[in-house]
Amino acid sequence: MSPQLATLLGFLATHWPIFLAAAIGACAALVPWLLFKGRRSTSRRKVVIARRKVEVDEDDVVMMSRSETGGGRSAIILSGDGPIKPGAKGALRDGSESIERSDISLGIDLPKLVRPENLGPDIKMNRESDGGGFTSDKDSNPNDRDYSLHFRFEGDGYDNGALRRNAATRLTVSDLANPKDHATATGSKLKAVALADGTLTVLLTVPDGVKLVSEQVVFAKFQSAALVKEVGFDFVVMDDSAAVLDFRLDLYAAGKLLYAVPLSIAVSAPGIEQPDRSSGSVPHRPLILDLDAPAKANPSSGLLLSMSVGDDGLSMTLVKNTGGTVDSLLTAKVRELSTVIVQTLLDEVRNELGTDYYNTAAWTTPEPGRDNWREDRDLLDCCERVASAGSLLYQAIANFEPCRNILEYIDTQPTGTRLTIATSGLSLPVEILYPRRFSKNAAETVKKANPAAPDLFWGLRYAVEMLQSGPGNYREMRARHWRAEPEVSFNLNSTITSEQKPDPMAIHQSFARRLQKEGIQCSVTDDCVAMKETLLAGNSTASVIYVYCHGSAAVPSQGQAEALQLDYDCFARPRDAARDTQFANAPVVILNACLAGSTSPLMFTGFLKAFREQGALGVIAATFYVPIQFGAKFGAELVEACLLEGPPLSEKVRVLRNAKAARGNFSPLFYSVQCQLDR
């Protein structure tokens, strides 16, 4: 026996109790691990992390997040054996490398128990593609993934599943799951946008009693089949809100409506605490929305008001359409309101508005307004002018009982009612109608006791649209409009400039470039000859023809109809439009020119009638003066409203008006929707 072996055997003989105790302890520690390991699924699945296929066990939980530096996505695999400790290696079972837990930037809170069976039925943490398709049990091929969007309320105004009044709140849209999600929406059309690295246009419609303090439209850009960043909307719930609020998000891509997402949420009553869901004692279950599910039938409803005026007076007929059932309600015939009298009334209304409300510092920006707008003398002055003019028009018509009965009936209808005005030539600025007596020149004590109330304006309450009879089948024309590829023709008077930046031309050109990036064909011109070819000869395939220029109202006493000034010494009049050539795709013509929609009942023609005869669906036109920079910005929003499918055009414009009015800007009431754009 060698001396080395003899020494080893002597050491073991002396210390064997210590080794035996260590072996027993190791076996005791190993038994629970073996028992748990035996219960684990032997099936495997693949996920994609940083564009690498990584094989993980079925019981593993994969959590995804974006890097805080904006450099893409991070991932962590939480093994079924237990959580990975900070700084420990993560079990990336690709046989090559692992990741450091400390290198992971997580945008969501890690649950205390990380095994899948402890996460609850509705919080899957990116399992089965809940995180926008980045984890898939099927395969790592993007075409095999499902795509989802997640919606959550957060901020001081969100309290454990309910909203608080008078507190800042944010509605966030993400493609990553979050334990605090209010709803998760899945839809097959989202996949095409994600795979094409497209852009979702998200439009939020807020209910009454909610003040939107951010943009109403946001853009969610996909890159590598994932959202580049979360997007969201900021709002405040006001004191007069309902107990349950119904929000709606319309999702568009390339001008096409993909889905309308309804979100309902309760408002917590003052002094009543909501149950605490953070501890898990009250399970949070996000609402699951299947966007591909068939929508319930919703027959068109609203009011139809037929109006005409002649030497024999004003005629009005009100018809109500409820779910396809049409009822004739009221009629009126007032001989005293002849054509001449109505024209005089319109002149009075225009004089009441004045011509200089926008010649102040408050209007030298693309987005005039402020939160406490009544404290701004210029903004309050504009509101009072509109209320005074709207009251004058309302009271003049309501002086006659048959007409008053019709106006008062309409005035009882709920907010959002669709009001369609059919006329052969009469164009009244219905949007500014104000059913309460008000005068801008009243004594200050009177105005203080009875201040102008914006929520009474018809253009903020109702989806007002005006239709004028013309050649062609209107339903077929609408179908032809929507069959055409979305295309916008921008016709701009480049002589309109502003001292403040951005310049109107820059606003329009930037907007056109953005549309082109979204795949919408655009043409931009400031050439007089080219603009006349588009407008007057009908040489355009555009679905939206946009005109930004100076305008002038009709002057019947001089035999002068409204006119567009396209450039120096370059004008277009309604009578200049060709009748024998037709627009190819039944466009909507947006006349973003002061007074271009101010048609006189004493004139035989106007732009609406001229373009209808040329094959257009109709126009959106300014009926009064509009600030230069705001007009350019709002004009772009009107173009976008025409491109996006979904609610009626008149409703989309009503929503736009309310968003501006919330900050004291009432000039959108001077835009008249003189067409229908229903699908």
JSON list of N, CA, C and O in Angstrom, two decimals, residues 444-451:
[
{"chain": "A", "resi": 444, "resn": "GLU", "atom": "N", "xyz": [-72.86, 94.53, -17.81]},
{"chain": "A", "resi": 444, "resn": "GLU", "atom": "CA", "xyz": [-71.99, 93.52, -17.24]},
{"chain": "A", "resi": 444, "resn": "GLU", "atom": "C", "xyz": [-72.69, 92.73, -16.14]},
{"chain": "A", "resi": 444, "resn": "GLU", "atom": "O", "xyz": [-72.45, 91.53, -15.98]},
{"chain": "A", "resi": 445, "resn": "THR", "atom": "N", "xyz": [-73.56, 93.39, -15.37]},
{"chain": "A", "resi": 445, "resn": "THR", "atom": "CA", "xyz": [-74.29, 92.66, -14.32]},
{"chain": "A", "resi": 445, "resn": "THR", "atom": "C", "xyz": [-75.22, 91.62, -14.92]},
{"chain": "A", "resi": 445, "resn": "THR", "atom": "O", "xyz": [-75.39, 90.53, -14.36]},
{"chain": "A", "resi": 446, "resn": "VAL", "atom": "N", "xyz": [-75.80, 91.94, -16.08]},
{"chain": "A", "resi": 446, "resn": "VAL", "atom": "CA", "xyz": [-76.69, 90.99, -16.75]},
{"chain": "A", "resi": 446, "resn": "VAL", "atom": "C", "xyz": [-75.88, 89.81, -17.29]},
{"chain": "A", "resi": 446, "resn": "VAL", "atom": "O", "xyz": [-76.27, 88.65, -17.15]},
{"chain": "A", "resi": 447, "resn": "LYS", "atom": "N", "xyz": [-74.74, 90.11, -17.91]},
{"chain": "A", "resi": 447, "resn": "LYS", "atom": "CA", "xyz": [-73.93, 89.02, -18.47]},
{"chain": "A", "resi": 447, "resn": "LYS", "atom": "C", "xyz": [-73.32, 88.16, -17.37]},
{"chain": "A", "resi": 447, "resn": "LYS", "atom": "O", "xyz": [-73.13, 86.95, -17.55]},
{"chain": "A", "resi": 448, "resn": "LYS", "atom": "N", "xyz": [-73.04, 88.79, -16.23]},
{"chain": "A", "resi": 448, "resn": "LYS", "atom": "CA", "xyz": [-72.49, 88.01, -15.13]},
{"chain": "A", "resi": 448, "resn": "LYS", "atom": "C", "xyz": [-73.54, 87.05, -14.57]},
{"chain": "A", "resi": 448, "resn": "LYS", "atom": "O", "xyz": [-73.22, 85.91, -14.19]},
{"chain": "A", "resi": 449, "resn": "ALA", "atom": "N", "xyz": [-74.79, 87.52, -14.51]},
{"chain": "A", "resi": 449, "resn": "ALA", "atom": "CA", "xyz": [-75.87, 86.65, -14.02]},
{"chain": "A", "resi": 449, "resn": "ALA", "atom": "C", "xyz": [-76.27, 85.60, -15.04]},
{"chain": "A", "resi": 449, "resn": "ALA", "atom": "O", "xyz": [-76.78, 84.54, -14.68]},
{"chain": "A", "resi": 450, "resn": "ASN", "atom": "N", "xyz": [-76.04, 85.89, -16.33]},
{"chain": "A", "resi": 450, "resn": "ASN", "atom": "CA", "xyz": [-76.43, 84.98, -17.40]},
{"chain": "A", "resi": 450, "resn": "ASN", "atom": "C", "xyz": [-75.29, 84.91, -18.42]},
{"chain": "A", "resi": 450, "resn": "ASN", "atom": "O", "xyz": [-75.40, 85.39, -19.53]},
{"chain": "A", "resi": 451, "resn": "PRO", "atom": "N", "xyz": [-74.18, 84.28, -18.03]},
{"chain": "A", "resi": 451, "resn": "PRO", "atom": "CA", "xyz": [-73.02, 84.25, -18.94]},
{"chain": "A", "resi": 451, "resn": "PRO", "atom": "C", "xyz": [-73.28, 83.37, -20.15]},
{"chain": "A", "resi": 451, "resn": "PRO", "atom": "O", "xyz": [-74.15, 82.49, -20.13]}
]
